[in-house]
XYZ file of C-alpha atoms in Angstrom:
383
model
C 4.329 18.251 -11.753
C 2.999 21.758 -12.604
C 5.605 23.264 -10.125
C 8.657 21.819 -8.302
C 8.485 21.309 -4.615
C 11.080 21.408 -1.994
C 12.343 17.963 -1.076
C 11.833 16.502 2.370
C 13.649 13.750 4.113
C 11.894 11.627 6.788
C 14.141 9.143 8.844
C 12.668 5.615 9.363
C 14.002 4.262 12.532
C 12.435 0.834 12.930
C 13.731 -2.165 14.859
C 17.580 -1.609 14.704
C 17.481 -0.240 11.307
C 17.377 3.386 10.050
C 16.889 4.486 6.426
C 15.942 7.745 4.642
C 12.580 8.389 3.038
C 13.139 11.152 0.397
C 9.976 13.000 -0.907
C 10.464 15.431 -3.758
C 10.399 16.145 -7.527
C 13.191 14.912 -9.824
C 15.153 13.287 -7.092
C 16.037 9.879 -8.557
C 18.978 10.193 -11.017
C 21.178 12.048 -8.523
C 20.262 10.581 -5.313
C 19.903 6.844 -5.890
C 23.419 6.461 -7.346
C 24.757 8.689 -4.515
C 23.163 6.343 -1.821
C 24.607 3.172 -3.468
C 28.035 4.728 -3.527
C 27.783 5.211 0.222
C 26.097 1.801 0.873
C 28.371 -0.785 -0.899
C 31.578 -1.308 -2.630
C 29.847 -4.091 -4.641
C 28.992 -2.945 -8.255
C 26.278 -5.368 -9.264
C 22.675 -3.940 -9.339
C 19.443 -5.218 -10.516
C 16.628 -2.931 -11.389
C 13.158 -4.907 -11.084
C 10.909 -2.454 -12.821
C 7.300 -2.203 -14.046
C 7.455 -2.634 -17.820
C 5.805 0.751 -18.185
C 8.992 2.325 -17.063
C 11.515 0.051 -18.901
C 12.275 2.633 -21.571
C 11.958 5.891 -19.367
C 12.806 5.851 -15.657
C 14.466 2.538 -15.377
C 16.663 3.062 -18.451
C 17.583 6.651 -17.361
C 18.481 5.288 -13.943
C 20.400 2.339 -15.436
C 22.423 4.689 -17.773
C 23.348 6.952 -14.631
C 24.453 3.948 -12.644
C 26.594 2.496 -15.506
C 28.345 5.820 -15.800
C 29.182 5.659 -12.159
C 30.838 2.243 -12.689
C 28.003 -0.086 -11.653
C 26.985 -3.240 -13.671
C 23.276 -3.032 -14.166
C 20.699 -5.670 -14.972
C 17.283 -4.521 -16.032
C 14.393 -6.857 -15.165
C 10.977 -5.687 -16.449
C 7.868 -7.087 -14.678
C 4.156 -6.637 -15.127
C 2.173 -4.886 -12.471
C -1.298 -5.961 -11.260
C -2.263 -8.303 -8.279
C -2.327 -11.406 -10.545
C 1.394 -11.080 -11.030
C 2.487 -11.127 -7.475
C 3.428 -14.774 -7.622
C 6.072 -17.404 -6.926
C 6.703 -17.508 -10.735
C 7.644 -13.938 -10.798
C 9.904 -14.357 -7.760
C 11.686 -17.311 -9.307
C 12.494 -15.168 -12.317
C 14.319 -12.579 -10.066
C 16.109 -15.407 -8.220
C 17.267 -16.771 -11.561
C 18.596 -13.403 -12.745
C 20.546 -12.805 -9.589
C 21.898 -16.430 -9.313
C 22.978 -16.518 -12.887
C 24.941 -13.156 -12.518
C 26.481 -14.178 -9.397
C 25.132 -11.562 -7.001
C 26.556 -11.314 -3.577
C 25.179 -10.372 -0.187
C 26.498 -6.780 -0.873
C 24.846 -6.635 -4.220
C 21.741 -4.327 -4.560
C 18.086 -4.754 -5.977
C 16.171 -1.560 -6.922
C 12.401 -1.862 -7.117
C 10.797 0.658 -9.576
C 6.915 0.337 -9.753
C 3.905 -0.058 -7.727
C 3.133 -2.279 -4.772
C 3.268 -5.507 -6.648
C 6.834 -4.784 -7.969
C 7.936 -3.454 -4.581
C 6.533 -6.334 -2.603
C 7.811 -9.076 -4.893
C 11.291 -7.565 -5.460
C 11.486 -6.831 -1.746
C 10.627 -10.376 -0.971
C 13.371 -11.402 -3.440
C 15.888 -9.158 -1.833
C 14.976 -10.368 1.630
C 15.497 -14.020 0.779
C 18.205 -14.317 -1.757
C 21.385 -15.199 0.064
C 19.322 -14.429 3.185
C 19.206 -10.694 2.232
C 20.871 -8.258 -0.069
C 20.568 -4.360 -0.260
C 16.991 -3.122 -1.264
C 16.136 0.231 -2.546
C 12.498 1.128 -3.035
C 11.369 3.622 -5.853
C 7.602 3.396 -5.545
C 5.672 4.975 -8.490
C 2.014 4.861 -7.385
C 0.209 6.726 -4.444
C -0.431 3.410 -2.583
C 3.169 2.289 -2.905
C 4.571 5.704 -2.132
C 2.676 6.271 1.126
C 2.069 2.748 2.258
C 3.575 -0.481 0.741
C 7.216 0.636 0.162
C 7.500 1.833 3.914
C 7.483 -0.254 6.990
C 9.265 -3.557 5.868
C 6.429 -5.803 4.782
C 7.297 -7.665 1.673
C 5.611 -10.865 0.139
C 3.622 -12.460 -2.583
C 0.177 -14.045 -2.901
C -0.398 -17.658 -2.843
C -3.475 -19.317 -4.267
C -6.233 -17.131 -3.258
C -4.637 -15.644 -0.237
C -3.258 -12.004 -0.453
C 0.321 -11.786 1.046
C 0.216 -15.298 2.072
C 4.055 -15.782 1.773
C 6.238 -12.963 3.191
C 8.839 -11.472 5.590
C 9.619 -8.231 7.286
C 12.734 -6.595 5.562
C 13.495 -2.980 5.606
C 15.019 -1.175 2.496
C 18.155 0.906 2.582
C 16.366 3.817 1.142
C 13.001 4.901 -0.212
C 12.757 7.533 -3.000
C 9.376 8.989 -3.521
C 9.301 11.198 -6.743
C 6.262 13.014 -7.103
C 6.834 13.415 -10.748
C 5.394 9.938 -11.275
C 2.035 11.032 -10.404
C 1.867 13.083 -13.703
C 1.588 9.838 -15.501
C -0.615 7.900 -13.154
C -4.280 7.144 -14.514
C -6.992 8.928 -12.795
C -8.591 5.834 -11.132
C -5.192 4.568 -9.708
C -4.436 8.087 -8.271
C -7.901 8.205 -6.523
C -7.727 4.646 -5.311
C -4.408 5.525 -3.520
C -6.060 8.412 -1.699
C -8.108 5.924 0.308
C -5.004 4.923 2.318
C -4.322 8.551 3.121
C -7.994 9.022 4.394
C -7.504 5.731 6.286
C -4.487 7.160 8.283
C -6.506 10.336 9.078
C -9.452 8.307 10.523
C -7.308 6.161 12.598
C -5.441 8.751 14.565
C -5.720 12.373 13.432
C -8.972 14.357 13.393
C -7.209 17.468 12.330
C -5.622 15.819 9.332
C -9.218 14.481 8.511
C -10.346 18.040 8.446
C -7.560 19.116 6.084
C -8.521 16.398 3.754
C -12.094 17.663 3.883
C -11.194 21.220 3.129
C -8.572 20.798 0.604
C -10.098 17.972 -1.620
C -10.165 19.966 -4.830
C -6.362 20.824 -4.399
C -5.533 17.269 -3.852
C -7.635 15.857 -6.555
C -6.008 18.402 -9.025
C -2.662 17.038 -7.725
C -1.419 20.379 -6.369
C 2.228 19.648 -5.475
C 2.269 21.578 -2.141
C -0.986 19.838 -0.993
C 0.603 16.508 -2.086
C 3.887 17.043 -0.112
C 1.834 18.047 2.936
C -0.462 14.950 2.854
C 2.336 12.569 2.006
C 4.425 13.761 4.793
C 1.772 13.433 7.402
C 0.655 10.066 6.108
C 4.132 8.754 6.180
C 4.704 10.141 9.736
C 1.544 8.296 10.757
C 2.593 4.951 9.338
C 6.130 5.339 10.977
C 4.564 6.209 14.256
C 2.335 3.063 14.197
C 5.198 0.812 12.873
C 7.918 1.925 15.471
C 8.200 -0.494 18.122
C 5.682 -2.929 16.634
C 7.015 -3.804 13.111
C 5.619 -7.364 13.251
C 2.263 -6.664 14.771
C 2.688 -8.390 18.079
C 1.176 -5.439 19.787
C -1.979 -3.563 19.064
C -0.161 -0.756 17.330
C 0.822 -1.410 13.770
C -2.290 -3.504 13.166
C -4.467 -0.440 13.221
C -2.981 0.608 9.885
C -5.174 -2.419 8.674
C -8.260 -0.291 9.168
C -10.698 -1.118 6.323
C -8.633 -4.089 5.229
C -10.527 -6.983 6.704
C -13.619 -6.661 4.589
C -11.688 -4.552 1.889
C -9.416 -7.585 1.101
C -12.408 -9.903 1.235
C -14.085 -7.773 -1.579
C -10.908 -7.779 -3.586
C -10.690 -11.623 -3.474
C -14.400 -12.158 -3.875
C -14.379 -10.191 -7.243
C -10.867 -11.488 -8.339
C -12.472 -13.414 -11.294
C -12.666 -10.083 -13.087
C -9.405 -8.344 -13.542
C -8.975 -5.749 -10.809
C -12.723 -5.110 -10.556
C -11.821 -3.170 -7.321
C -8.440 -1.739 -6.894
C -6.933 -2.206 -3.402
C -7.739 1.361 -2.224
C -11.207 0.957 -3.616
C -11.630 -2.260 -1.462
C -10.270 -0.291 1.504
C -12.777 2.469 0.970
C -15.564 -0.052 0.981
C -13.828 -1.826 4.086
C -13.886 1.478 6.019
C -17.575 2.073 5.266
C -18.379 -1.521 6.633
C -16.094 -0.783 9.707
C -17.960 2.317 10.513
C -21.196 0.418 10.170
C -19.960 -2.397 12.662
C -18.909 0.468 15.006
C -22.465 1.847 15.016
C -23.873 -1.560 15.695
C -21.443 -2.577 18.446
C -20.872 0.734 20.198
C -24.413 1.931 19.877
C -23.399 5.030 17.877
C -25.839 7.106 15.700
C -25.030 7.386 11.907
C -22.863 10.425 12.165
C -19.592 8.492 12.090
C -20.564 6.575 8.870
C -21.965 9.608 7.277
C -18.550 11.295 7.713
C -16.768 8.238 6.225
C -19.181 8.222 3.309
C -19.077 11.962 2.619
C -15.354 12.289 2.343
C -14.824 9.006 0.356
C -17.645 10.008 -1.967
C -16.044 13.508 -2.402
C -12.746 11.749 -3.465
C -14.667 9.591 -6.021
C -14.096 6.488 -4.034
C -16.847 3.681 -3.813
C -19.200 3.408 -0.781
C -21.281 0.651 -2.098
C -20.630 -2.530 -4.033
C -22.002 -2.564 -7.629
C -23.435 -6.117 -7.862
C -23.997 -5.692 -11.635
C -20.338 -5.043 -12.258
C -19.539 -7.973 -9.839
C -21.872 -10.274 -11.885
C -23.229 -12.049 -8.703
C -26.276 -12.068 -6.819
C -26.593 -10.229 -3.406
C -26.491 -13.563 -1.401
C -23.779 -15.089 -3.475
C -21.384 -12.030 -3.157
C -22.046 -11.904 0.659
C -21.168 -15.608 1.035
C -17.950 -15.049 -0.928
C -16.858 -12.203 1.128
C -17.509 -14.101 4.520
C -15.419 -16.953 3.265
C -12.613 -14.723 2.770
C -13.108 -12.733 5.782
C -12.833 -16.000 7.881
C -9.357 -16.581 6.342
C -7.916 -13.096 6.995
C -4.432 -13.012 8.097
C -4.972 -10.944 11.034
C -7.068 -13.623 12.726
C -6.080 -14.794 16.262
C -7.096 -18.410 16.831
C -10.621 -18.728 15.680
C -11.306 -14.902 15.938
C -11.261 -12.404 13.076
C -9.823 -9.173 14.214
C -11.397 -5.770 13.145
C -10.004 -2.237 13.528
C -13.184 -0.197 14.378
C -13.585 3.590 14.813
C -14.778 5.204 17.926
C -14.629 8.489 16.398
C -12.735 10.204 13.648
C -9.065 10.040 14.955
C -9.618 7.170 17.359
C -9.732 3.485 16.663
C -9.836 0.163 18.678
C -8.924 -3.488 17.951
C -11.752 -5.794 18.457
C -11.490 -9.602 18.490
C -15.207 -10.389 19.182
C -17.378 -9.229 16.260
C -20.262 -11.600 15.928
C -20.364 -13.431 12.572
C -23.989 -12.078 12.059
C -22.788 -8.425 12.367
C -20.134 -9.099 9.849
C -22.786 -10.463 7.545
C -24.899 -7.367 8.135
C -21.950 -5.111 7.262
C -21.384 -6.788 3.901
C -25.162 -6.848 3.097
C -25.212 -3.010 3.893
C -22.527 -2.555 1.186
C -24.907 -4.135 -1.357
C -27.762 -1.774 -0.618
C -28.208 1.842 -2.081
C -26.809 4.527 0.141
C -29.009 6.883 1.867
C -29.846 10.109 -0.215
């Protein structure tokens, strides 16, 4: 980072589990070994890392742990949604079984959401659960997927079809990783931050409007502020509703119903839409549905589109890039919407905005309205 920032610790108290979430710069090499020393007498540690970090962060962390007396097994993985698979999971099981890991052994995930989710699921299921430490390296994983206990893999054409709820023993968010993050991935991750503002905090939304330039420039103090507030919002929604039995945590899925459908409908082309880009489009669609169902004027959708556009996020689908006709794309999306994992009985659940900072859960969105929302995404935005 251009300048160092003061480290911050947030305490995640979820279910009957508590763990620290550390946010700062250059915090890994000292603090991860220190946590392991306090956590366990077992000296076996696997580091499941994105191959990009194999010769840098993962190797440095491995060397530091070995000096502290740990036996370390490095396991490089490939990021990207297509690698969140049973095959990758089995490779991790095989490594831990061959090296006689015990229930007090540890698995550290160093990478983005695919690495964290896959390694997290491996940790949750091997020997019915070993210690897990998350070291997320992308915006999306740092403020979202590494926190809250959701771990899992994709199956066939369903995102996160196989998974559990399993909390890490610590999350270490090192802002230095953002220096190496490609611009597109950085911007895509910001969609999840905007989402959190929309669902419950109008003042935070206003901060994001006024400080877009600093945030896009990756200003350390601005990043620390938006990370802290986003994670606080996530913890507030997860606390008391880890498994989404109430209508609390599910609000964090704002923009995800149609967003996930767009990701899947375009999956034939490698990551045509990043997760955050899908969420951006999904939020625009949700604001359109709110207009139609709650008889609102276009102001709410205009606010969505303005801030998303300011941050360089998509507000319409590019059918030329998709390589499909309008009708074909709409049909593909609707097929995936019907299989959304949030559905209850035969009803698809949507989180819809009533205003910036206030959302509701709706189980009764007519199919024709959903079609209209997807069709709107295929049209040119108003000037």
